[in-house]
PDB file of C-alpha atoms and ligand atoms in Angstrom:
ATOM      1  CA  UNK I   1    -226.009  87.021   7.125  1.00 90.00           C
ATOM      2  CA  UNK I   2    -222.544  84.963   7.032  1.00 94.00           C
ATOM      3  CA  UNK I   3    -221.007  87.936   5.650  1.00 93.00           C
ATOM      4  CA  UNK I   4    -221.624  90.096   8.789  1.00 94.00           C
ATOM      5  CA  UNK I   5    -220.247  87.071  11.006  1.00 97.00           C
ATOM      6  CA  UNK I   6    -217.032  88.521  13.522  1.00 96.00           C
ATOM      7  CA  UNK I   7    -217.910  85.735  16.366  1.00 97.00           C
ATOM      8  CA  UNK I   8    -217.865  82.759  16.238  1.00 98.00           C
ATOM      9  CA  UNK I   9    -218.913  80.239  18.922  1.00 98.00           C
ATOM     10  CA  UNK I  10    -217.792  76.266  18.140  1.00 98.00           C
ATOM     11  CA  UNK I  11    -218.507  73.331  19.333  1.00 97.00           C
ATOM     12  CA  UNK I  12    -215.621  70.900  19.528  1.00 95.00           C
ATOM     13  CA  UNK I  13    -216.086  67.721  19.192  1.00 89.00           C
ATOM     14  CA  UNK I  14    -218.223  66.386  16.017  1.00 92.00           C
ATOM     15  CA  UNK I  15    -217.465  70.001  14.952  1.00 97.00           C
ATOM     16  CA  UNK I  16    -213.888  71.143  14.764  1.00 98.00           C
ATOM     17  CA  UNK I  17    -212.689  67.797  15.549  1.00 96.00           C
ATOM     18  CA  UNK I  18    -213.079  63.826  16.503  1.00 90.00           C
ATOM     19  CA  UNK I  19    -211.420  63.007  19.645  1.00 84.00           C
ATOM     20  CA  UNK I  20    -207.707  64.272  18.806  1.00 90.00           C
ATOM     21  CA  UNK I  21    -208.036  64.184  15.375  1.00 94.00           C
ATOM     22  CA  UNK I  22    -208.856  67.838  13.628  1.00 97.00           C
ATOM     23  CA  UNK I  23    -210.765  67.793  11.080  1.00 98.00           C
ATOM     24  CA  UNK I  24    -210.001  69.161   7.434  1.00 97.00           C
ATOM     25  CA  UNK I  25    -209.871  73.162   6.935  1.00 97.00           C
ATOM     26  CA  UNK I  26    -210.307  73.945  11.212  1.00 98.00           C
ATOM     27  CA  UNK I  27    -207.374  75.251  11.457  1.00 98.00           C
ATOM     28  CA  UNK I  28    -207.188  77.583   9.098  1.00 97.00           C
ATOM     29  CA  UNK I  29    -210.585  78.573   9.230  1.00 98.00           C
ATOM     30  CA  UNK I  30    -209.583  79.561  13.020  1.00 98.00           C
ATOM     31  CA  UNK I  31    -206.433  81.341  12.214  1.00 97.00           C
ATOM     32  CA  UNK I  32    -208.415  83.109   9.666  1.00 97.00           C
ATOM     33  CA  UNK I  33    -211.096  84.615  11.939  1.00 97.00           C
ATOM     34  CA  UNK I  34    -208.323  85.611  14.332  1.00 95.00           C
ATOM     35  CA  UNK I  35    -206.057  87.303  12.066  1.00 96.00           C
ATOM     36  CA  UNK I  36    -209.115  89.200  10.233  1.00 95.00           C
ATOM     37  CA  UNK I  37    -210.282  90.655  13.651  1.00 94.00           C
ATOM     38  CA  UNK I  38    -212.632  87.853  15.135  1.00 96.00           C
ATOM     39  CA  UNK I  39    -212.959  86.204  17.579  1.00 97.00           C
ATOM     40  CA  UNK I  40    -213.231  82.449  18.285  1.00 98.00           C
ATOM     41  CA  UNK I  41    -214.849  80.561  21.183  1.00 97.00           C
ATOM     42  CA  UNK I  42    -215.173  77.006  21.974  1.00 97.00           C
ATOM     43  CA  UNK I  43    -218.872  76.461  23.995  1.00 96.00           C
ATOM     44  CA  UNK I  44    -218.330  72.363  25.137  1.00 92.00           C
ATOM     45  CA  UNK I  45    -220.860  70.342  26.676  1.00 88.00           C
ATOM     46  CA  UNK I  46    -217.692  68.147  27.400  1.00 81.00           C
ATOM     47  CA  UNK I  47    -217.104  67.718  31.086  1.00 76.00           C
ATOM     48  CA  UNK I  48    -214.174  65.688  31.305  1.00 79.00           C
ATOM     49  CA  UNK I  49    -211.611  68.451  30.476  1.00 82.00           C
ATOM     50  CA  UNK I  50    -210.800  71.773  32.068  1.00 84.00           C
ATOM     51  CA  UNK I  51    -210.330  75.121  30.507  1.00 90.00           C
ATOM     52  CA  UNK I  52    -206.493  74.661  31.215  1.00 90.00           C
ATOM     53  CA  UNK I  53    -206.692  71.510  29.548  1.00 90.00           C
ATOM     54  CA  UNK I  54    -208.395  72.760  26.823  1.00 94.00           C
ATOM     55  CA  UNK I  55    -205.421  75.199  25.832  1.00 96.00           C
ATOM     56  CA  UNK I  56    -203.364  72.470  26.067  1.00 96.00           C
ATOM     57  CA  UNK I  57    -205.304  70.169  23.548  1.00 96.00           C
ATOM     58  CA  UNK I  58    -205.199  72.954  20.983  1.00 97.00           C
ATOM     59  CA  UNK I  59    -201.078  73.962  21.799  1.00 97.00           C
ATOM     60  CA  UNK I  60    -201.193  69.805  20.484  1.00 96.00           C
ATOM     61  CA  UNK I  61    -203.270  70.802  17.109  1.00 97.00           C
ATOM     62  CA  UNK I  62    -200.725  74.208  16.654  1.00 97.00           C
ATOM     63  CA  UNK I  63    -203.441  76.562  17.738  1.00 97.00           C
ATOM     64  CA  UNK I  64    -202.886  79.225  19.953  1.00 95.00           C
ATOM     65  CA  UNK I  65    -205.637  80.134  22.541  1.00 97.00           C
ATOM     66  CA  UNK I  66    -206.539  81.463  25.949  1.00 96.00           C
ATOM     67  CA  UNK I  67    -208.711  79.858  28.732  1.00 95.00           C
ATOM     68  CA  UNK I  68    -211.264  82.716  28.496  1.00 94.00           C
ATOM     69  CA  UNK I  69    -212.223  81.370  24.612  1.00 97.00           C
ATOM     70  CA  UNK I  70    -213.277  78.527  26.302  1.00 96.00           C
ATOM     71  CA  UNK I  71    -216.623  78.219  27.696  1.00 94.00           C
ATOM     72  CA  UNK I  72    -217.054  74.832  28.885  1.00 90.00           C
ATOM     73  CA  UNK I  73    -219.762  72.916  31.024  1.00 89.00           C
ATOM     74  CA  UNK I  74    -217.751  72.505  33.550  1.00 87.00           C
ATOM     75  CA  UNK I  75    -216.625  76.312  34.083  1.00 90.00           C
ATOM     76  CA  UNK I  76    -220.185  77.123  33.609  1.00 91.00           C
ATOM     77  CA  UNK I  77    -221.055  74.627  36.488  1.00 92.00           C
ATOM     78  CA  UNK I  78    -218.381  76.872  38.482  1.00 92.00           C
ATOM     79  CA  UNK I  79    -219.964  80.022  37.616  1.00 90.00           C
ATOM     80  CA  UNK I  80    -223.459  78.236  38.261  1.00 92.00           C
ATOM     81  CA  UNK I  81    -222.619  77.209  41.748  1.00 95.00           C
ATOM     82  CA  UNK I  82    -220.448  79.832  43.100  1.00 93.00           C
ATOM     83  CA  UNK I  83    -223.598  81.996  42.610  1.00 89.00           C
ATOM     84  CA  UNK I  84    -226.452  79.786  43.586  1.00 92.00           C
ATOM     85  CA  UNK I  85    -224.111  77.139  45.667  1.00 95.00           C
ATOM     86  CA  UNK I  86    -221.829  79.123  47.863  1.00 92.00           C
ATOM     87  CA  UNK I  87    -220.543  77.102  50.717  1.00 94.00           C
ATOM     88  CA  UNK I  88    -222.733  74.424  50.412  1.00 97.00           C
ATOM     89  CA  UNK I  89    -221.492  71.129  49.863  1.00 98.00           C
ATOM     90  CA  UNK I  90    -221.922  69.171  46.330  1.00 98.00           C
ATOM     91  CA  UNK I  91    -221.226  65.681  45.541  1.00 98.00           C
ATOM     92  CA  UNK I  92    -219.488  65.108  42.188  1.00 97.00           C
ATOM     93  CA  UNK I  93    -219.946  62.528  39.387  1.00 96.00           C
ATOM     94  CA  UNK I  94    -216.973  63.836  37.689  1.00 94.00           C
ATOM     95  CA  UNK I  95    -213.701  63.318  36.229  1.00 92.00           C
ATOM     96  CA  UNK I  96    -210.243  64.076  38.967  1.00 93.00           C
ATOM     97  CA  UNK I  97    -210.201  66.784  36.195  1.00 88.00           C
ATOM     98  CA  UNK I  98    -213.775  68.490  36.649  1.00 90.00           C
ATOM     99  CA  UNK I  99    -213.041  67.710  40.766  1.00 93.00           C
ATOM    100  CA  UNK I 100    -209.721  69.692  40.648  1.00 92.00           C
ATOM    101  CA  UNK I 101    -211.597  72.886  38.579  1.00 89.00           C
ATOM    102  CA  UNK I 102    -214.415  72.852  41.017  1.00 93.00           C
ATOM    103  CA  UNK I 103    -212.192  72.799  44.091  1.00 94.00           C
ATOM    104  CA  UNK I 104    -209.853  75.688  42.774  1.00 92.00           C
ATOM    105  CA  UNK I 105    -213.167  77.682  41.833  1.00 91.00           C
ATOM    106  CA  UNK I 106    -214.060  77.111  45.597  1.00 94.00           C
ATOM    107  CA  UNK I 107    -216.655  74.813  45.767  1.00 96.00           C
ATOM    108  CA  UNK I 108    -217.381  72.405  48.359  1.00 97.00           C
ATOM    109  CA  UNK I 109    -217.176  69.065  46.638  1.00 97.00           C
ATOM    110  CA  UNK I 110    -216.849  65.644  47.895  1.00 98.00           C
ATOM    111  CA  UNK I 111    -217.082  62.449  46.020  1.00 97.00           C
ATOM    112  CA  UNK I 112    -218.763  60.195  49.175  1.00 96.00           C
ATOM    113  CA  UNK I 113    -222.629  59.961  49.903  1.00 96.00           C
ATOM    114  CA  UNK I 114    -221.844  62.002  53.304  1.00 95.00           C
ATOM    115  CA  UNK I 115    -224.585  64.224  55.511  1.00 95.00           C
ATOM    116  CA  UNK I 116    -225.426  67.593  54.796  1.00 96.00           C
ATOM    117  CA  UNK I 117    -224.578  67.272  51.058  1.00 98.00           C
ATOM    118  CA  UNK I 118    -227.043  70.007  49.226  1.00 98.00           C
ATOM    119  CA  UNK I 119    -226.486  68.828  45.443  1.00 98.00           C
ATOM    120  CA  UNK I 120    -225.714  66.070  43.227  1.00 98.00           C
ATOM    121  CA  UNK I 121    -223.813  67.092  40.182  1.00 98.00           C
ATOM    122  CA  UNK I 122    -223.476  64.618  37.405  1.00 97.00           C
ATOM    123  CA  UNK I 123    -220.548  65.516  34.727  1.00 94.00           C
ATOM    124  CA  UNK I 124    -219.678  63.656  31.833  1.00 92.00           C
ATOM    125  CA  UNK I 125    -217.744  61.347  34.050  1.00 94.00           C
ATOM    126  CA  UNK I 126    -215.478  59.151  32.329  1.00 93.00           C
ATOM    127  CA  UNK I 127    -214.425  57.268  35.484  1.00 95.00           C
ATOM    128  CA  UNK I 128    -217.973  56.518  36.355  1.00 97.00           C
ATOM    129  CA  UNK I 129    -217.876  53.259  38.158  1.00 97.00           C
ATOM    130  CA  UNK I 130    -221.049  51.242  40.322  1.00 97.00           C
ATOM    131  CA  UNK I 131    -220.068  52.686  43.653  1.00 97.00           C
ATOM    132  CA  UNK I 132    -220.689  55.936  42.575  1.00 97.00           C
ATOM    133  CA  UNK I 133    -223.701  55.813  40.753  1.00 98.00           C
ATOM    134  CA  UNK I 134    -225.008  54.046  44.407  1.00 98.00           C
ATOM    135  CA  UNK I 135    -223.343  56.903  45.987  1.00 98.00           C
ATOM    136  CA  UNK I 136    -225.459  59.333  43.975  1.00 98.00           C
ATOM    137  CA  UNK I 137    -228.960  56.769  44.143  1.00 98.00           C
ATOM    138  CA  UNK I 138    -228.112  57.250  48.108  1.00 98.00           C
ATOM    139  CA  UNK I 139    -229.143  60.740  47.923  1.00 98.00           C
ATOM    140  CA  UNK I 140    -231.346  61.728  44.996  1.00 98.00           C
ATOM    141  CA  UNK I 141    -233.919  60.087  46.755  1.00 98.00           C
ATOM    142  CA  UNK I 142    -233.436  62.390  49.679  1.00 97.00           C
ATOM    143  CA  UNK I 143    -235.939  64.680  47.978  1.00 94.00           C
ATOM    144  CA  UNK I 144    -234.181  67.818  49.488  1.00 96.00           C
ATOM    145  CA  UNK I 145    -231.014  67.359  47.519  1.00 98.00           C
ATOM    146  CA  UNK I 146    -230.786  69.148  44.515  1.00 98.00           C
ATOM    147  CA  UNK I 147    -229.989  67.324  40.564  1.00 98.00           C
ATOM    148  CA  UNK I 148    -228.206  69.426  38.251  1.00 98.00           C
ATOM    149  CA  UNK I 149    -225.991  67.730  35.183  1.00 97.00           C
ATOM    150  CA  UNK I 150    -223.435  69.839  33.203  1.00 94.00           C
ATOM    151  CA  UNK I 151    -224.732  68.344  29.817  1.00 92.00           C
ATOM    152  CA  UNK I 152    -227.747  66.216  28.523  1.00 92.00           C
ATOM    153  CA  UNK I 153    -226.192  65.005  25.870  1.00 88.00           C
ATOM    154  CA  UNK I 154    -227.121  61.390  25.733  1.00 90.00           C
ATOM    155  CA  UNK I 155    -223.528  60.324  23.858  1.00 88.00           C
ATOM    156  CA  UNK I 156    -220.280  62.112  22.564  1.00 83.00           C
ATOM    157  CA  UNK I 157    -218.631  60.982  19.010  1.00 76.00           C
ATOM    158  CA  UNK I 158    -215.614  58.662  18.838  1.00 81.00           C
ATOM    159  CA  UNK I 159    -213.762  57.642  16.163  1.00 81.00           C
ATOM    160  CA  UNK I 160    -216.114  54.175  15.875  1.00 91.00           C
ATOM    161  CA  UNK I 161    -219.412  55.838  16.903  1.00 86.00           C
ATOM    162  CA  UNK I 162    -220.089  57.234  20.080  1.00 88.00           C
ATOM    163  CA  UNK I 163    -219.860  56.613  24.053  1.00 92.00           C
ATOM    164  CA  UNK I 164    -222.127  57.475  26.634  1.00 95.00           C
ATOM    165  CA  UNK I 165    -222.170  61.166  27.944  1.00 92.00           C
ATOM    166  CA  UNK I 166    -223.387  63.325  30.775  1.00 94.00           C
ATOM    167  CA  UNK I 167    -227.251  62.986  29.556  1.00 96.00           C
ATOM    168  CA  UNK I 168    -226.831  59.073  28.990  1.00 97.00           C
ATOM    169  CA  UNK I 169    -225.699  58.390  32.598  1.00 97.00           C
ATOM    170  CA  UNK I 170    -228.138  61.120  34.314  1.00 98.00           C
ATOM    171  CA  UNK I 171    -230.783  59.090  32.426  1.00 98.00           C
ATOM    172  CA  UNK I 172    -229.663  55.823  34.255  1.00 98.00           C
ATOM    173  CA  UNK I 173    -230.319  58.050  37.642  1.00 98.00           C
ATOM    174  CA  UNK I 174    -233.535  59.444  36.291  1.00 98.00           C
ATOM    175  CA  UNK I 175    -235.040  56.208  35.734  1.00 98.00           C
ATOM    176  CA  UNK I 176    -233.963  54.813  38.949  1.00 98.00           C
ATOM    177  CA  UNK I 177    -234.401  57.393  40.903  1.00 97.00           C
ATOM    178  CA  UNK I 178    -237.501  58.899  39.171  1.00 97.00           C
ATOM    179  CA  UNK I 179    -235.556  62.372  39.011  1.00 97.00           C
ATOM    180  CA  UNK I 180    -234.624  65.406  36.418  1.00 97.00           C
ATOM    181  CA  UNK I 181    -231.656  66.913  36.906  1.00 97.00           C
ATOM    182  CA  UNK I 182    -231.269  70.835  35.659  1.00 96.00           C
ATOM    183  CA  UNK I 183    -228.708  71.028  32.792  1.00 96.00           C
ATOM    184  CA  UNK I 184    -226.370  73.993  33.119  1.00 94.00           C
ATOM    185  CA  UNK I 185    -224.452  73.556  29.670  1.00 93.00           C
ATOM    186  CA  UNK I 186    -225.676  73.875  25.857  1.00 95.00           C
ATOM    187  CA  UNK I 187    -228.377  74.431  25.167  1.00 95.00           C
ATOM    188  CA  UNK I 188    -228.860  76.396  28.601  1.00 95.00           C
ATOM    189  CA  UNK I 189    -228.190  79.857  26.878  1.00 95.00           C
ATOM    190  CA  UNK I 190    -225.692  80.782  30.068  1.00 92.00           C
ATOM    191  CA  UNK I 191    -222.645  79.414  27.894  1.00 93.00           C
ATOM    192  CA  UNK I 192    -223.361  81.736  24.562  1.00 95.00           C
ATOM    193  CA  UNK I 193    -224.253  84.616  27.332  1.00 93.00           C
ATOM    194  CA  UNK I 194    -220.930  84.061  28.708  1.00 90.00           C
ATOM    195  CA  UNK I 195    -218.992  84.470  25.393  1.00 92.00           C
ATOM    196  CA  UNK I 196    -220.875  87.593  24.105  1.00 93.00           C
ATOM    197  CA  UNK I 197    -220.163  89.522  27.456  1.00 90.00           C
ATOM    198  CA  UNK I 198    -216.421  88.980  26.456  1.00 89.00           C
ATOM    199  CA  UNK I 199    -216.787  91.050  23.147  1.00 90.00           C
ATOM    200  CA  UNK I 200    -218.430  93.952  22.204  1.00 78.00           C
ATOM    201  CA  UNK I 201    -220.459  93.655  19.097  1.00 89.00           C
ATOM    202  CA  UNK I 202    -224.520  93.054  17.988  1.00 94.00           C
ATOM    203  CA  UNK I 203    -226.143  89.369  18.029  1.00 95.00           C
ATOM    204  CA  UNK I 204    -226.074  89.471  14.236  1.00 96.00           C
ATOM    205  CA  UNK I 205    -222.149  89.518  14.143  1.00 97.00           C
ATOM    206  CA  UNK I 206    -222.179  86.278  16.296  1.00 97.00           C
ATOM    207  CA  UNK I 207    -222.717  82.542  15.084  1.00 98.00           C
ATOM    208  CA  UNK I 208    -223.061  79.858  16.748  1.00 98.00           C
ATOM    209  CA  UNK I 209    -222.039  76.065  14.732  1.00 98.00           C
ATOM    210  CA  UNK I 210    -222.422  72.828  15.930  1.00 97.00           C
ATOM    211  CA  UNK I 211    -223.353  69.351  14.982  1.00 96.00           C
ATOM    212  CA  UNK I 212    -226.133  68.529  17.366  1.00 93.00           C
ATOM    213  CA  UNK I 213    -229.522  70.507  16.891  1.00 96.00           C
ATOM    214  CA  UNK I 214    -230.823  69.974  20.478  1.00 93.00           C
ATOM    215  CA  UNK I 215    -227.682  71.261  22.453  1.00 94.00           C
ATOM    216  CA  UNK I 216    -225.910  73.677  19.739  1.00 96.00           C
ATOM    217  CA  UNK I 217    -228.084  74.703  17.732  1.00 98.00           C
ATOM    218  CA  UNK I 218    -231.070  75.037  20.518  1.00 97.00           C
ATOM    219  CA  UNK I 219    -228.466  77.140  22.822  1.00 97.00           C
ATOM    220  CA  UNK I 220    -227.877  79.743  19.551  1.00 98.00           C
ATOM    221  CA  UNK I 221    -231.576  79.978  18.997  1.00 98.00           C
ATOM    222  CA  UNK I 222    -231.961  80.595  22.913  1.00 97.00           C
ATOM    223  CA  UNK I 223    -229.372  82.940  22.845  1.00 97.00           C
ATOM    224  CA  UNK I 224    -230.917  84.577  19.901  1.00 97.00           C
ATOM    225  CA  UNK I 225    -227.610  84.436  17.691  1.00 97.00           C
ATOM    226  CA  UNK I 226    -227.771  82.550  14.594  1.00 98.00           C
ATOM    227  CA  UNK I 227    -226.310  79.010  13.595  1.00 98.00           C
ATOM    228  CA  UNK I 228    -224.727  76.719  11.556  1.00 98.00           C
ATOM    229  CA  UNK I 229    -224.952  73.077  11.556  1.00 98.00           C
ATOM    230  CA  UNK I 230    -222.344  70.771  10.339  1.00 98.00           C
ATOM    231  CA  UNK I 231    -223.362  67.258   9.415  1.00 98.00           C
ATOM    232  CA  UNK I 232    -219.451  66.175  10.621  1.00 96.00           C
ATOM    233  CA  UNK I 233    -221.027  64.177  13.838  1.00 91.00           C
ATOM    234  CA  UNK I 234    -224.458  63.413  15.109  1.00 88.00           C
ATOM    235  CA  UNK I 235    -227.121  65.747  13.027  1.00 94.00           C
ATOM    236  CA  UNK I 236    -227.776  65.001   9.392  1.00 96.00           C
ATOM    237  CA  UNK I 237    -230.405  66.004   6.794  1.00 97.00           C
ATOM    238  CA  UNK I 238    -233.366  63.852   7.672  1.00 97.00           C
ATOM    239  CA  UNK I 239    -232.858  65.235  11.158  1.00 97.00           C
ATOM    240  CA  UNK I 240    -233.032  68.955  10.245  1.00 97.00           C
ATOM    241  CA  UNK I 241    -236.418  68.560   8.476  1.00 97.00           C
ATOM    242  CA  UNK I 242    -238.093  66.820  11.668  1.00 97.00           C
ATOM    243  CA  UNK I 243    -236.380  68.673  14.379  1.00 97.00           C
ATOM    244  CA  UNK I 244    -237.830  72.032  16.018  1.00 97.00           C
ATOM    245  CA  UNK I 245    -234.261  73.165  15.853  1.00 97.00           C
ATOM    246  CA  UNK I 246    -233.783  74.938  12.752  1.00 98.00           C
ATOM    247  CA  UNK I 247    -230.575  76.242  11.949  1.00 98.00           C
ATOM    248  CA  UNK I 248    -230.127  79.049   9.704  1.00 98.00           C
ATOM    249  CA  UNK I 249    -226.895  77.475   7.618  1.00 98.00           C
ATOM    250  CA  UNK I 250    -225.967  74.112   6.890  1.00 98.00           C
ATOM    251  CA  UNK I 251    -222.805  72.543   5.757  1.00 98.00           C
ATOM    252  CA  UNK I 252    -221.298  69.109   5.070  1.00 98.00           C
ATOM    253  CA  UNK I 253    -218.179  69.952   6.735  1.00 98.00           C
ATOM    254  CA  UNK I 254    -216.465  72.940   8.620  1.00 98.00           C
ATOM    255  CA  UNK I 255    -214.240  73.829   5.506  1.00 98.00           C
ATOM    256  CA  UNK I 256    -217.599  74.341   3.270  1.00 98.00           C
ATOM    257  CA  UNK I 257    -218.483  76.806   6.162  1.00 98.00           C
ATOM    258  CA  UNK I 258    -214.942  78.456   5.897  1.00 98.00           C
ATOM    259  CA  UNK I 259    -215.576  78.506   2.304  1.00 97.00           C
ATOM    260  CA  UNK I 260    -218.824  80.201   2.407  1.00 97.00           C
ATOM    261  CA  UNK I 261    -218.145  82.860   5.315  1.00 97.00           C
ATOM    262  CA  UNK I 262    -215.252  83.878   2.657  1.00 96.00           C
ATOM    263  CA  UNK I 263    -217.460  84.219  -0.170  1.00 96.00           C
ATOM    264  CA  UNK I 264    -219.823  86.282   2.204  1.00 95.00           C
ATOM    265  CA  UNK I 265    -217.274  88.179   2.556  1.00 92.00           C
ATOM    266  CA  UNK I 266    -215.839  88.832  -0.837  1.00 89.00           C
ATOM    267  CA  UNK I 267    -212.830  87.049  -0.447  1.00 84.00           C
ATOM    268  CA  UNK I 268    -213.010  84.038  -2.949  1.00 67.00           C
ATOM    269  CA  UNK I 269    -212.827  80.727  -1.395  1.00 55.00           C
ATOM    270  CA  UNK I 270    -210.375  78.499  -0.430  1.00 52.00           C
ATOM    271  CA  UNK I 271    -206.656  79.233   0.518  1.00 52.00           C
TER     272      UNK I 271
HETATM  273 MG1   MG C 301    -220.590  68.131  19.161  1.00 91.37          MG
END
């Protein structure tokens, strides 16, 4: 039930905001869950940015946060490799950002097609050029290096539609190298596991909201927390009633959502 809601995990982008633009009724819906005793996090597929940089983003929107509310791909791809990785070396597809958190987390990375390399990760690299995709071609199809991808989302909103993502470019290895990689972000339930070991509190006081059924809303159901979808970027109507990924709630925008979890509440909507 809404009303019971403390925790909430958001997507960003297509959710809370497109590219640097925040969308109507986020930030106080934020503030408002903080000051009432919540908890916000922010579970991102996106790859390009850091958790540092993430703070920084929302200092620019007026919000105050920490780097532990953010549970990004590309922290969980630390976590991920540190445990199942350690001191083996893995060639990046990835942003100088994504490079620099993986170094500091101590992972071996290196950005050349070199010997001995025991995984290819692909981010959502947004510096992806030819050499590197031959780089990574040069050994997927040495079949004992491992794929893994942050994200498989196949494209990420912009203010005139979308771009390619993580998914999108994996899928130009995949074909050519006849390959899967394993996706370690949403909806891999590691992220939302990540954010409830930071608070106390039962499944039913978390929610999970998105606007993409097959990442955010499949990593809440996975997770076994319920969600709300937001038809603010790539999900809309028509795609709820076909998908297997049902969310529980469903809004127009994230300020309808603020609105309701008020109501739920007993606190009459709207500011
Ligand atoms: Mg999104």
């Amino acid at each position: 039930m809404l009303g019971e809601k403390k925790y909430f995990l958001f997507d960003i982008d297509g959710t809370l905001a497109v590219d640097t633009t925040l969308y109507d009724g986020t930030k106080e819906f934020l503030e408002w869950i903080e000051e009432t005793g919540g908890r916000c996090f922010y579970i991102t597929n996106n790859s390009t940015k850091s958790r540092k940089d993430y703070v920084e983003k929302f200092k620019n929107w007026g919000i105050r946060t920490e780097e532990s509310q953010f549970m990004t791909a590309s922290y969980a791809a630390c976590l991920y490799l540190k445990k199942y990785y350690e001191g083996k070396k893995i060639f990046v597809l990835g942003t100088p950002s994504f490079i620099k958190e993986l170094k500091e987390a101590g992972i071996l990375v290196t950005e050349k097609a070199e010997d001995h390399v025991d995984c290819v990760l692909v981010g959502f690299d947004s510096t992806l050029n030819y050499d590197k995709m031959t780089d990574a071609c040069r050994l997927l199809f040495q079949k004992e290096v491992d794929f893994l991808g942050t994200n498989p989302d196949l494209r990420c909103p912009a203010s005139f539609g979308f771009i390619p993502d993580c998914g999108a470019i994996c899928r130009m290895l995949e074909v050519t190298a006849g390959r899967k990689p394993y996706f370690i972000g949403k909806p891999n339930r590691l992220i939302a596991d990540l954010c409830m070991q930071q608070c106390k509190g039962s499944p039913e006081e978390y929610l999970v909201v998105g606007d993409r059924l097959y990442t955010d809303i499949a990593c809440g159901i996975e997770a076994g927390i319920e969600t709300a979808v937001v038809y603010t970027g790539e999900a809309d109507p028509e795609e709820v009633r076909t998908s297997i990924w049902k969310p529980d709630y469903a809004f127009d925008t994230i300020r309808q959502l603020y609105d309701a979890v008020r109501k739920a509440r007993g606190e009459g909507a709207g500011r």
